[in-house]
mmCIF file of N, CA and C in Angstrom:
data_model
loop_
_atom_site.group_PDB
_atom_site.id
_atom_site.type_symbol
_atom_site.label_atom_id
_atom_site.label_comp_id
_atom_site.label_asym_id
_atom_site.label_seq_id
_atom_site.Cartn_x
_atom_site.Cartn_y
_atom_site.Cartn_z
ATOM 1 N N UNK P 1 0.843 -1.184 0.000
ATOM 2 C CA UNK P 1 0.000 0.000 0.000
ATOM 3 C C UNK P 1 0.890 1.249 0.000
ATOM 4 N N UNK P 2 0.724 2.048 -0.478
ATOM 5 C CA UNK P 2 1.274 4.077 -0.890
ATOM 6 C C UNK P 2 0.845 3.856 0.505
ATOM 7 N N UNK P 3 2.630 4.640 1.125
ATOM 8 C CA UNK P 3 2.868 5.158 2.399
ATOM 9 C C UNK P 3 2.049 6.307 2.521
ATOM 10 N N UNK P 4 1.567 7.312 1.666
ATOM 11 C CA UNK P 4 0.603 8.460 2.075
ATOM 12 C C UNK P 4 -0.707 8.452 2.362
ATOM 13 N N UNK P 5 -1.591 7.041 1.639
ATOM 14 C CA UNK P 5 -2.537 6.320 1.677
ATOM 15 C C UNK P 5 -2.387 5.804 2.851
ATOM 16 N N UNK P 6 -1.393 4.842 3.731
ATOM 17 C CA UNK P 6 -1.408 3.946 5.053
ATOM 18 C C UNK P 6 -1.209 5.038 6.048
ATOM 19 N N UNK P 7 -0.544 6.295 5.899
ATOM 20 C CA UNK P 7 -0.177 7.544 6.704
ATOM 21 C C UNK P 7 -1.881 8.063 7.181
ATOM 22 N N UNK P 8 -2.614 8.041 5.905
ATOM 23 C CA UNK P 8 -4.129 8.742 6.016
ATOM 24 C C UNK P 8 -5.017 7.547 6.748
ATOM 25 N N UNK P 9 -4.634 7.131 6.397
ATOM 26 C CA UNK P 9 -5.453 5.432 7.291
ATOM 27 C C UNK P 9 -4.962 5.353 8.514
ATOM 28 N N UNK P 10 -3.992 5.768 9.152
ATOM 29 C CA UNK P 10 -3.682 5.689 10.260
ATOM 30 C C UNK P 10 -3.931 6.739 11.042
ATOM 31 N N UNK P 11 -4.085 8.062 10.153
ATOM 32 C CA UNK P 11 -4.663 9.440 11.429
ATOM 33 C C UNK P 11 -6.075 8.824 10.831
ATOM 34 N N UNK P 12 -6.848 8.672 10.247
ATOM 35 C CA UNK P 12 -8.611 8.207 10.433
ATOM 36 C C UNK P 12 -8.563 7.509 11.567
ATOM 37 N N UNK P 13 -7.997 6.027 11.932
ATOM 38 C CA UNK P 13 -7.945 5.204 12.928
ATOM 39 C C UNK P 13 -7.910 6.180 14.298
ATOM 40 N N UNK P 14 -7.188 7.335 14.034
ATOM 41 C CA UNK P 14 -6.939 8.311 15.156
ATOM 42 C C UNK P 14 -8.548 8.830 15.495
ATOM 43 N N UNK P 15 -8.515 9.110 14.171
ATOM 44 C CA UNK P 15 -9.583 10.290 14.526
ATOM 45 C C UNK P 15 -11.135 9.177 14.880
ATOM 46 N N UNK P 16 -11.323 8.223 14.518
ATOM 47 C CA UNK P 16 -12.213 7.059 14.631
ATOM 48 C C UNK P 16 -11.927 7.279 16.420
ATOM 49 N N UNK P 17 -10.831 6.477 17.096
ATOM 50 C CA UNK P 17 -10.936 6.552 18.320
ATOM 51 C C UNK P 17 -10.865 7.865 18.669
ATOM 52 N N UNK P 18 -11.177 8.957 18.676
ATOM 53 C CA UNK P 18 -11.634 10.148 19.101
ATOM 54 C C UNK P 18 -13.463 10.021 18.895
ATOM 55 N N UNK P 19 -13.697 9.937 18.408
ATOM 56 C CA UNK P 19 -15.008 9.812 17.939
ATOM 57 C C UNK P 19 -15.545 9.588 18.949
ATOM 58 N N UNK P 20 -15.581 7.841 18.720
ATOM 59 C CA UNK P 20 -15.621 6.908 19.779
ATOM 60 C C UNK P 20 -15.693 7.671 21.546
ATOM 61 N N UNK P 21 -14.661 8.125 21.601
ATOM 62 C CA UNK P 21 -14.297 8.866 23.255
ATOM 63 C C UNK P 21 -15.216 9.683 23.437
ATOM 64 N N UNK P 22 -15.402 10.610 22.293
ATOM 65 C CA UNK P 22 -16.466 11.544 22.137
ATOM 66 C C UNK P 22 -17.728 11.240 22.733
ATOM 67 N N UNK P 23 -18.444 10.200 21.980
ATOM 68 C CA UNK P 23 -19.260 9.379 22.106
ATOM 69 C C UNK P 23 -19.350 8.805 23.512
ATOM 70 N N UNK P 24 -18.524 8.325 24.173
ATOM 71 C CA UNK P 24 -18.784 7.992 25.806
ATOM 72 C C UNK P 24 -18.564 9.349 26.429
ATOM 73 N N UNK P 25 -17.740 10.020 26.385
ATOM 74 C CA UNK P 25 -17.585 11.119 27.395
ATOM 75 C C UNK P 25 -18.699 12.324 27.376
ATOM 76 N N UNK P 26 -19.521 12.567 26.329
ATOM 77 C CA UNK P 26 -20.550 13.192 26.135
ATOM 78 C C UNK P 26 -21.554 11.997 26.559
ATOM 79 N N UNK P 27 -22.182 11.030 26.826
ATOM 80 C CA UNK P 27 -23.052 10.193 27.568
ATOM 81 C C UNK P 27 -22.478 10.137 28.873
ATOM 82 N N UNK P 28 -21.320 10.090 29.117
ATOM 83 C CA UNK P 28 -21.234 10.106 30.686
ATOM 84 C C UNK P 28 -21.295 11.361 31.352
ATOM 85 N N UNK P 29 -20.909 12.062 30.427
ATOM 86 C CA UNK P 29 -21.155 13.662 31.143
ATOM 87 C C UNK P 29 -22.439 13.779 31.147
ATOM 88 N N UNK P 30 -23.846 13.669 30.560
ATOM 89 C CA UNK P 30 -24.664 13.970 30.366
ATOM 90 C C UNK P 30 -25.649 12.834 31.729
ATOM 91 N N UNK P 31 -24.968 11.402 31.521
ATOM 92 C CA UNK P 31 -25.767 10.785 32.918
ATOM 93 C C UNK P 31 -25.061 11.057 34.339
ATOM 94 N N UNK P 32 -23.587 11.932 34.633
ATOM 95 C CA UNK P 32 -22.947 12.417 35.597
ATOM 96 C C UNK P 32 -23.212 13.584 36.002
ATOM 97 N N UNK P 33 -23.480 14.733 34.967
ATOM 98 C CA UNK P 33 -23.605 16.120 35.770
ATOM 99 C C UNK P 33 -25.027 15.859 37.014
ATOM 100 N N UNK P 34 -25.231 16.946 37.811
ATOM 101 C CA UNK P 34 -25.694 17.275 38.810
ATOM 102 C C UNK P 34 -25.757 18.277 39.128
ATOM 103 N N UNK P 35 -26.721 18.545 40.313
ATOM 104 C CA UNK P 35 -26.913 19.976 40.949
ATOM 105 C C UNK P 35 -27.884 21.223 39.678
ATOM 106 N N UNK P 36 -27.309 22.235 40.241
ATOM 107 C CA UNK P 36 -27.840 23.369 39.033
ATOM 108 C C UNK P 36 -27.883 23.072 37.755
ATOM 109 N N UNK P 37 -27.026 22.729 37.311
ATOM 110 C CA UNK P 37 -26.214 22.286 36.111
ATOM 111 C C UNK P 37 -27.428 21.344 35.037
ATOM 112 N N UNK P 38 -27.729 20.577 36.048
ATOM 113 C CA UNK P 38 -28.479 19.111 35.173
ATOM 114 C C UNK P 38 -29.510 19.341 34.473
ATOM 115 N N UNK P 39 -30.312 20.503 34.575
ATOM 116 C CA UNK P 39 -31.009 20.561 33.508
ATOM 117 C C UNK P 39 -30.638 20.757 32.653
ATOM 118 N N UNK P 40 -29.609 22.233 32.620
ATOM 119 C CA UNK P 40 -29.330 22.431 31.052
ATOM 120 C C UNK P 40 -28.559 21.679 30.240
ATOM 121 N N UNK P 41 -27.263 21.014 31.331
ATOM 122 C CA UNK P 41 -26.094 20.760 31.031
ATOM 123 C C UNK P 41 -26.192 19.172 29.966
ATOM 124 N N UNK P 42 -27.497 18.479 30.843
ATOM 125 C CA UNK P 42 -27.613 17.790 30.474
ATOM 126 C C UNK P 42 -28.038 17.039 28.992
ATOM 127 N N UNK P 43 -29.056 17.831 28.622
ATOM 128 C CA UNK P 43 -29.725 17.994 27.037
ATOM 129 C C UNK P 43 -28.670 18.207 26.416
ATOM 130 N N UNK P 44 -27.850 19.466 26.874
ATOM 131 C CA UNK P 44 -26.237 19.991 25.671
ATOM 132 C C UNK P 44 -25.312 18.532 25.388
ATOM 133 N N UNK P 45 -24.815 17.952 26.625
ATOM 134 C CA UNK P 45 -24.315 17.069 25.978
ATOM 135 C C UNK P 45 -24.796 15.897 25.061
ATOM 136 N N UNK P 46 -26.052 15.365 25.371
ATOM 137 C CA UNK P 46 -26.918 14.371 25.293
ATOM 138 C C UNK P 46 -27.044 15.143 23.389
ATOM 139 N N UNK P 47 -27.237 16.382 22.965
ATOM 140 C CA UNK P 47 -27.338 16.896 21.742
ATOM 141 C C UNK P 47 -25.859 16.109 20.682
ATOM 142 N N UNK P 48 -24.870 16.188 21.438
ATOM 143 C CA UNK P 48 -23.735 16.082 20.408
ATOM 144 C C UNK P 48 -23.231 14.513 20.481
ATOM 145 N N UNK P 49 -23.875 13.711 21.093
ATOM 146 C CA UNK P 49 -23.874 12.462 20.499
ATOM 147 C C UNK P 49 -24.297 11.891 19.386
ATOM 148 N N UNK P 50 -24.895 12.182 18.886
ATOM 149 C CA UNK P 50 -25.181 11.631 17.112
ATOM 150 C C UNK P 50 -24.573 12.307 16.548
ATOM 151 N N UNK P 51 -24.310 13.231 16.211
ATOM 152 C CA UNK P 51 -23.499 14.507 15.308
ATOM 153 C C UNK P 51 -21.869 13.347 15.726
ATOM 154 N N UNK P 52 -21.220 12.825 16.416
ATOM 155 C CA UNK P 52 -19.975 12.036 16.626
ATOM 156 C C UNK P 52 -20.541 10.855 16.316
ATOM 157 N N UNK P 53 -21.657 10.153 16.360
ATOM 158 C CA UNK P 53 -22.106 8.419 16.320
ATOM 159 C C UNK P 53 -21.999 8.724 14.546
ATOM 160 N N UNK P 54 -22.591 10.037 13.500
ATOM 161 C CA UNK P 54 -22.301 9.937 12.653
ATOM 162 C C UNK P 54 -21.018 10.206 11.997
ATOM 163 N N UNK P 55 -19.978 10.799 12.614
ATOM 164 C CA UNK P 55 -18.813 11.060 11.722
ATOM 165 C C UNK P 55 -17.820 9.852 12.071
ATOM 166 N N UNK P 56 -18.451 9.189 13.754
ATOM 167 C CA UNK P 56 -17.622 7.713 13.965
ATOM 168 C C UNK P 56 -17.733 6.701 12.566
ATOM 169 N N UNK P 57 -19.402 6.412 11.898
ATOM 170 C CA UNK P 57 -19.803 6.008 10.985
ATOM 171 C C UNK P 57 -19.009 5.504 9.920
ATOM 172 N N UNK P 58 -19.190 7.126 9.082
ATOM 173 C CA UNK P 58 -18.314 7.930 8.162
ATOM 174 C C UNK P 58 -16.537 7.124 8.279
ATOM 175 N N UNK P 59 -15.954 7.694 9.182
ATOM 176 C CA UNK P 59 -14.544 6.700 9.334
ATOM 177 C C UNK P 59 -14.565 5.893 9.153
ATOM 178 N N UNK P 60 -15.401 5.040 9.877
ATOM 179 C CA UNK P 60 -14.788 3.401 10.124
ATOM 180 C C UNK P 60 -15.064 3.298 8.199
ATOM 181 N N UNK P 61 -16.143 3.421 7.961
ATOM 182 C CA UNK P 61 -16.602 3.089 6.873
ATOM 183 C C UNK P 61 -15.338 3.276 5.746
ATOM 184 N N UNK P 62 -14.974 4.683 5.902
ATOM 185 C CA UNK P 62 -13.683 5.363 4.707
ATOM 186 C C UNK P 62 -12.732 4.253 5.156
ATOM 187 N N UNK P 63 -12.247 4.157 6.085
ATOM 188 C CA UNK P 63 -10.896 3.530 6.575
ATOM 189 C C UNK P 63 -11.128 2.143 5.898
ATOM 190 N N UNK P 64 -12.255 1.365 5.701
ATOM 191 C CA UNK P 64 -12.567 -0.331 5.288
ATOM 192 C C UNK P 64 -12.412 0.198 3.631
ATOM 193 N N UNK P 65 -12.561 0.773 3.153
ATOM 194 C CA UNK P 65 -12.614 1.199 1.595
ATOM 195 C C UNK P 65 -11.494 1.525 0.973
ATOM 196 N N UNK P 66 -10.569 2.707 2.055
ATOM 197 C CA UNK P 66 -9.276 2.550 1.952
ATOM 198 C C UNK P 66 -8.287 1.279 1.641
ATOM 199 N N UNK P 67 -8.611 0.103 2.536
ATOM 200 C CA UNK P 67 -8.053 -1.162 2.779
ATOM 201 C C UNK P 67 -7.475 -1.063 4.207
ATOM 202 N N UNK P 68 -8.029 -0.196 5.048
ATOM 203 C CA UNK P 68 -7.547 -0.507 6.394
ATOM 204 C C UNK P 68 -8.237 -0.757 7.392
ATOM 205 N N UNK P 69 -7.949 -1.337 8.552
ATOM 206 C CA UNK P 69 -9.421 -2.203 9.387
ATOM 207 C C UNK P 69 -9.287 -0.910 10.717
ATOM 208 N N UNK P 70 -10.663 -0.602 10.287
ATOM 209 C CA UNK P 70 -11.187 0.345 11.303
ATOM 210 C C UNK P 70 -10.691 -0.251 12.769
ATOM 211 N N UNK P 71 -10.309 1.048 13.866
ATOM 212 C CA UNK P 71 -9.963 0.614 15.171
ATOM 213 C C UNK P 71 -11.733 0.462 15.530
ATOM 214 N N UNK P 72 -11.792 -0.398 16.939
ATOM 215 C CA UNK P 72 -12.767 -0.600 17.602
ATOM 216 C C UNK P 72 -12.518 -0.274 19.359
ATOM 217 N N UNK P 73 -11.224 0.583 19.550
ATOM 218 C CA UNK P 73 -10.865 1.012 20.733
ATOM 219 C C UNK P 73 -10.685 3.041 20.740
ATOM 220 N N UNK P 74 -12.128 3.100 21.483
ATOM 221 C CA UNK P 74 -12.005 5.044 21.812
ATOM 222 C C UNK P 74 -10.519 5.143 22.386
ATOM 223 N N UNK P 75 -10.306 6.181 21.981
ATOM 224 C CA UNK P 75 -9.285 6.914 23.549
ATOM 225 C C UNK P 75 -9.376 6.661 24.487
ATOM 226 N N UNK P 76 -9.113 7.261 25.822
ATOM 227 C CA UNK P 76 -8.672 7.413 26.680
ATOM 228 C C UNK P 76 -10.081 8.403 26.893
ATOM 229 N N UNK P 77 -10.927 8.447 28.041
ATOM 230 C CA UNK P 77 -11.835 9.425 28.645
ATOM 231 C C UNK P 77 -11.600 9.850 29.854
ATOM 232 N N UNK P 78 -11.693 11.129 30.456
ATOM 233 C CA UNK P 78 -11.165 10.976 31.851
ATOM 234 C C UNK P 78 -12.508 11.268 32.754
ATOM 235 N N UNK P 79 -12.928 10.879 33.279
ATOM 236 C CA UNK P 79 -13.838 10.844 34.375
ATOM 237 C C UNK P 79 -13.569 12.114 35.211
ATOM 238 N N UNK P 80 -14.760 13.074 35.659
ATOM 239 C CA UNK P 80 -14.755 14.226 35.934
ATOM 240 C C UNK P 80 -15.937 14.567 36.940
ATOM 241 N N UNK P 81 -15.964 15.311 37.791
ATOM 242 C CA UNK P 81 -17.250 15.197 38.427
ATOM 243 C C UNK P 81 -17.572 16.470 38.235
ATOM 244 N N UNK P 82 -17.025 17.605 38.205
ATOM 245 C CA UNK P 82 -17.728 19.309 38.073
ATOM 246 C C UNK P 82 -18.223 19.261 36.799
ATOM 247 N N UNK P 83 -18.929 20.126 36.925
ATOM 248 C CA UNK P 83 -19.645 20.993 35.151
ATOM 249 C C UNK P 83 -18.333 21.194 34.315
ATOM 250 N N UNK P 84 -17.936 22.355 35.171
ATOM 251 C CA UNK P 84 -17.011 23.170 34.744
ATOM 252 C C UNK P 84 -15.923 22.418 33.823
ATOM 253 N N UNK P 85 -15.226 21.032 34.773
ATOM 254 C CA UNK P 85 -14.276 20.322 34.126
ATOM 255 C C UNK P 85 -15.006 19.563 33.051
ATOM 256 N N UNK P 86 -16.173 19.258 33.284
ATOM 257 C CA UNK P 86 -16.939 18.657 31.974
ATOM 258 C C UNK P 86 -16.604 19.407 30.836
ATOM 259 N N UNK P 87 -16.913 20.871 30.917
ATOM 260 C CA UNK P 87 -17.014 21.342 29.636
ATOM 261 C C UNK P 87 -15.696 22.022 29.334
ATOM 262 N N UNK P 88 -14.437 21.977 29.828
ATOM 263 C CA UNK P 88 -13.246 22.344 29.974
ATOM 264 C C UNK P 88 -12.799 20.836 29.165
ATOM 265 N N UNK P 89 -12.891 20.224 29.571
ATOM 266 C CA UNK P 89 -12.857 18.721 28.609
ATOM 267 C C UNK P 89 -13.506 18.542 27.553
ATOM 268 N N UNK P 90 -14.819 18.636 27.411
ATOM 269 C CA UNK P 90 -14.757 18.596 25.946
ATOM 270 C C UNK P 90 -14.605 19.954 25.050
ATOM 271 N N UNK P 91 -14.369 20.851 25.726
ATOM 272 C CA UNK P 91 -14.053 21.774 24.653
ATOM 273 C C UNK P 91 -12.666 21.699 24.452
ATOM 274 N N UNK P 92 -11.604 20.965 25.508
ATOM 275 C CA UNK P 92 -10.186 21.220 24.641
ATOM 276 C C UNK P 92 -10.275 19.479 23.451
ATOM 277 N N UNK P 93 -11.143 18.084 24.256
ATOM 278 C CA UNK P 93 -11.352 17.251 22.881
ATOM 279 C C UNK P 93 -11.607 17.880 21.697
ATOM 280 N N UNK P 94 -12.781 18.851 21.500
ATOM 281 C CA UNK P 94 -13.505 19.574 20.243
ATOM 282 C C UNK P 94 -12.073 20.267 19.466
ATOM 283 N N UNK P 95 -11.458 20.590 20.368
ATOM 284 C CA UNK P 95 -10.562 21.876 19.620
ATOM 285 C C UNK P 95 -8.775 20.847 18.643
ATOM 286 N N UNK P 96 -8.955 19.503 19.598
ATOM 287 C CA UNK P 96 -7.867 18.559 19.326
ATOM 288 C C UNK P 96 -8.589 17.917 18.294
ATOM 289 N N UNK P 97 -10.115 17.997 18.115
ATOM 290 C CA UNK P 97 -10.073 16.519 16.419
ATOM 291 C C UNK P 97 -10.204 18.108 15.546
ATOM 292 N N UNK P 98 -10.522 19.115 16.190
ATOM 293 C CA UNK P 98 -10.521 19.967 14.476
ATOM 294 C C UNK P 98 -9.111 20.016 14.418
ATOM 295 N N UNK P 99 -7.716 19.924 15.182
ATOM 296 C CA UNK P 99 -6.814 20.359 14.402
ATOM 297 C C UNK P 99 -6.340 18.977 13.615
ATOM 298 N N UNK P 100 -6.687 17.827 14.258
ATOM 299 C CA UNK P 100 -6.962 16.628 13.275
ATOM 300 C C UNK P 100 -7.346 16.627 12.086
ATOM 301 N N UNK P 101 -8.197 16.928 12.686
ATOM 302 C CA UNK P 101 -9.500 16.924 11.148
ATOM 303 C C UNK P 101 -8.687 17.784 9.667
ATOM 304 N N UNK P 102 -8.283 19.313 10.204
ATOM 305 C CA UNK P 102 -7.496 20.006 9.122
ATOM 306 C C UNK P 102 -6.290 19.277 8.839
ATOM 307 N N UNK P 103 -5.323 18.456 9.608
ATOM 308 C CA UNK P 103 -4.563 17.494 8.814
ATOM 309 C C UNK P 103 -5.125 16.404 7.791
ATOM 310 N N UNK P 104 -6.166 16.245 8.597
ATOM 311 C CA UNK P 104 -6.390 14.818 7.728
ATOM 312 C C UNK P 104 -6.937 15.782 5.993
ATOM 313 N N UNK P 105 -7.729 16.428 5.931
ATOM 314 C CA UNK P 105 -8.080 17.345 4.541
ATOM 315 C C UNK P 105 -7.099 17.256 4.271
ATOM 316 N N UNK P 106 -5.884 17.970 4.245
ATOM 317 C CA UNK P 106 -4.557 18.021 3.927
ATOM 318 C C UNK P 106 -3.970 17.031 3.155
ATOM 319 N N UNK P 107 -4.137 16.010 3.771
ATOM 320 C CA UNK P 107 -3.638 14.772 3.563
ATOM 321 C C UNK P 107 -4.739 14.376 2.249
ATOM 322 N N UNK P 108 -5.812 14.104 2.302
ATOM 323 C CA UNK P 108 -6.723 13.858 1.108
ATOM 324 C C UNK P 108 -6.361 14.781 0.859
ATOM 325 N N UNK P 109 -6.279 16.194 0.728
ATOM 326 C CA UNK P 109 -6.302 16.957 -1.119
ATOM 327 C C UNK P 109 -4.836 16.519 -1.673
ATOM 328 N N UNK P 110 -4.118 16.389 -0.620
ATOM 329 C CA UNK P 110 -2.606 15.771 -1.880
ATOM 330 C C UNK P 110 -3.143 14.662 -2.446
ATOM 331 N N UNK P 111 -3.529 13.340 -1.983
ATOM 332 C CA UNK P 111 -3.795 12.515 -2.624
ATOM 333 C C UNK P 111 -5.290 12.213 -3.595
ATOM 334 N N UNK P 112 -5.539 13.231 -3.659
ATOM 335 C CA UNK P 112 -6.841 13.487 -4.591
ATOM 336 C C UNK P 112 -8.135 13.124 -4.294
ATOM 337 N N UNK P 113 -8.438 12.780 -3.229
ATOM 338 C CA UNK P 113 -9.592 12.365 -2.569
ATOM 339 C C UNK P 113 -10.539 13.537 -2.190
ATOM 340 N N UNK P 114 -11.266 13.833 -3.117
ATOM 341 C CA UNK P 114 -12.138 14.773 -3.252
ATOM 342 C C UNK P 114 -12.949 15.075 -2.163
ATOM 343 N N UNK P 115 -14.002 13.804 -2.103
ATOM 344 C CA UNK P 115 -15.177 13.323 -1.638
ATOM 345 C C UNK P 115 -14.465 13.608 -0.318
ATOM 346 N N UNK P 116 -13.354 12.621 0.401
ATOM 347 C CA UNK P 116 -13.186 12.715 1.944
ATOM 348 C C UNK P 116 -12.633 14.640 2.051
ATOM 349 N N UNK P 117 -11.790 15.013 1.143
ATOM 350 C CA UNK P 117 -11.853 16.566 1.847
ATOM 351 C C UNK P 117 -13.724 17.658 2.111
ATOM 352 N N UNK P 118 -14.563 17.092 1.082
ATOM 353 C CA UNK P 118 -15.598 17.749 0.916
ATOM 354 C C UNK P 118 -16.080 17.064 2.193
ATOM 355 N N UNK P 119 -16.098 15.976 2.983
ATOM 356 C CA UNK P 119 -16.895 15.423 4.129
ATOM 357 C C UNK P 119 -16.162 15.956 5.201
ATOM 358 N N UNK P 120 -14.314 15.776 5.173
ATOM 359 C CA UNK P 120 -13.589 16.624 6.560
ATOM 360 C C UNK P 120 -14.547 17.884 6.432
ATOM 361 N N UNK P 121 -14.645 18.812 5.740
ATOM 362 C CA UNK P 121 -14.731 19.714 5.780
ATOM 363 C C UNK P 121 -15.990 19.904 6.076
ATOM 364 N N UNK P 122 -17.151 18.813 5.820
ATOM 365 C CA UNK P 122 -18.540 19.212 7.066
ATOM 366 C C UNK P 122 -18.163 18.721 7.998
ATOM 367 N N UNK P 123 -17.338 17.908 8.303
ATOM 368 C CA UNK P 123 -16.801 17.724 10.223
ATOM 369 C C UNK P 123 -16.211 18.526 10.792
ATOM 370 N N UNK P 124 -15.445 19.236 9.950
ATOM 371 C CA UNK P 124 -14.818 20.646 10.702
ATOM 372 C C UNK P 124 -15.895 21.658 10.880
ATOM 373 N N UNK P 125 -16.885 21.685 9.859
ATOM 374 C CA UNK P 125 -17.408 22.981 10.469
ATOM 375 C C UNK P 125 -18.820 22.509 11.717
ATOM 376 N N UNK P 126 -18.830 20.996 11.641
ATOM 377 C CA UNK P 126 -19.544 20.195 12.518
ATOM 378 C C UNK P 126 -18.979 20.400 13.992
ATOM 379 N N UNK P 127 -17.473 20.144 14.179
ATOM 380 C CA UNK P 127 -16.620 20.438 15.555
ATOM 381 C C UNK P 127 -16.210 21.916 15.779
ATOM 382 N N UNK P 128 -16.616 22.547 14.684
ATOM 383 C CA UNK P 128 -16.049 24.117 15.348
ATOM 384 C C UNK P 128 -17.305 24.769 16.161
ATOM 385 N N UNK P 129 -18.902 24.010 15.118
ATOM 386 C CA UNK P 129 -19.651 24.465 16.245
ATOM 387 C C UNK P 129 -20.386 24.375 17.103
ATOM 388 N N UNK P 130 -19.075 22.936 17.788
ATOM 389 C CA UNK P 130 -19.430 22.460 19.530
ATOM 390 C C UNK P 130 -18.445 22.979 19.814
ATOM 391 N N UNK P 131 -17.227 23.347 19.195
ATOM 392 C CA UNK P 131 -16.578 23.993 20.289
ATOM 393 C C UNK P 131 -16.944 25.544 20.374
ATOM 394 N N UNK P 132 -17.349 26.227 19.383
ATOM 395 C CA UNK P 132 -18.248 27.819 19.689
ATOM 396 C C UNK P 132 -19.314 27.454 20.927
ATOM 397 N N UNK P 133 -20.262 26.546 21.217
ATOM 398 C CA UNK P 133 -20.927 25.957 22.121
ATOM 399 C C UNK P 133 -20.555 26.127 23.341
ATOM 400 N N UNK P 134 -19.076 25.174 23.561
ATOM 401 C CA UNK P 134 -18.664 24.953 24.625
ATOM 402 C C UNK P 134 -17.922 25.978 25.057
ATOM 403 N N UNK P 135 -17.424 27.153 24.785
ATOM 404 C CA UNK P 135 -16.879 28.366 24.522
ATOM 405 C C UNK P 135 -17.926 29.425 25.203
ATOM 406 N N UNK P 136 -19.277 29.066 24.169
ATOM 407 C CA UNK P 136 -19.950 30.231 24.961
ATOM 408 C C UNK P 136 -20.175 30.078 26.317
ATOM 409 N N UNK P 137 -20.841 28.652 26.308
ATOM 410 C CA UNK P 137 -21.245 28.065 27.841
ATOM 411 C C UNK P 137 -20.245 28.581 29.254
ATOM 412 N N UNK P 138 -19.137 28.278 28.489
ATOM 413 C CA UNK P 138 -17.772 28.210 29.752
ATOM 414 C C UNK P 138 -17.523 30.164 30.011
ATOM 415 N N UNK P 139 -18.046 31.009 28.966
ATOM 416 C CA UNK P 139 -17.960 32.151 29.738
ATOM 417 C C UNK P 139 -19.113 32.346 30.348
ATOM 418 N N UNK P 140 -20.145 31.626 30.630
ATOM 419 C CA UNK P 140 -20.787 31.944 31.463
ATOM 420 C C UNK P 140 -20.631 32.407 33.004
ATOM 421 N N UNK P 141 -21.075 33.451 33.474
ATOM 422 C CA UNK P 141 -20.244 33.763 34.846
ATOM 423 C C UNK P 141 -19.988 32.597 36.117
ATOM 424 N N UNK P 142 -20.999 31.965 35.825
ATOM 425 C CA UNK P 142 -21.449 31.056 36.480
ATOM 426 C C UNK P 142 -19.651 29.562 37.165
ATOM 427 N N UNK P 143 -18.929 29.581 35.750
ATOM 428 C CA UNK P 143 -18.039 29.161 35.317
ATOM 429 C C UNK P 143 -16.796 29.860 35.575
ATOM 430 N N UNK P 144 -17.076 30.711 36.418
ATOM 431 C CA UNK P 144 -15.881 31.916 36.161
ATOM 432 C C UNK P 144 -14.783 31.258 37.458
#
């Protein structure tokens, strides 16, 4: 296999287990928060689980087409009990797969892959606006 092709298959595998993490740490944040917090806090995260269950999708799927076998292991999640660190966590995750995400485009437009830069590029503007989200939320005074 073209080392630039197995290079792009291997940050997807990345970005797949990000997904994935995504995907639990937004359900556990959402059945963990408490106090004041749980009404709102709760729906927000509970919102950006499908928006990640679909771009997890999307990967695994590209990566098997590529010729490479999708990972089936998330990241690393860290368990958190405040709001605050909730959303201090996923807004620095949000801000780590978009600078992913703009490598991986990168990587497809050298190798001519149209289709995957035209799809990074609704996932980027998909993760920029949970992290505008998690951005606004966290200046809330409340957070201060």
């Amino acid at each position: 296999m073209d080392k630039k092709v197995q290079a792009l298959i291997d940050g997807l595998n990345k970005d797949l287990a990000g997904e994935y993490s995504a995907v639990i740490q937004y359900n556990y944040y959402a059945t963990t928060v408490s106090g004041l917090n749980y009404q709102i806090l709760k729906p927000f995260f509970e919102e950006e689980i499908p928006d990640e269950l679909g771009h997890a999708a999307y990967l695994s799927e590209k990566i098997a087409n590529l010729g490479g076998e999708p990972t089936t292991v998330p990241a690393p999640v860290t368990k958190v009990n405040d709001a605050k660190a909730m959303l201090e966590g996923a807004r620095q995750a949000e801000a780590s797969t978009l600078e992913n995400y703009r490598e991986r485009r990168s990587q497809a437009q050298e190798l001519g892959m149209i289709e995957l830069v035209v799809k990074l590029e609704d996932m980027i503007a998909d993760e920029q606006s949970h992290l505008e989200k998690l951005t606004k939320t966290l200046n809330d005074p409340v957070f201060a």
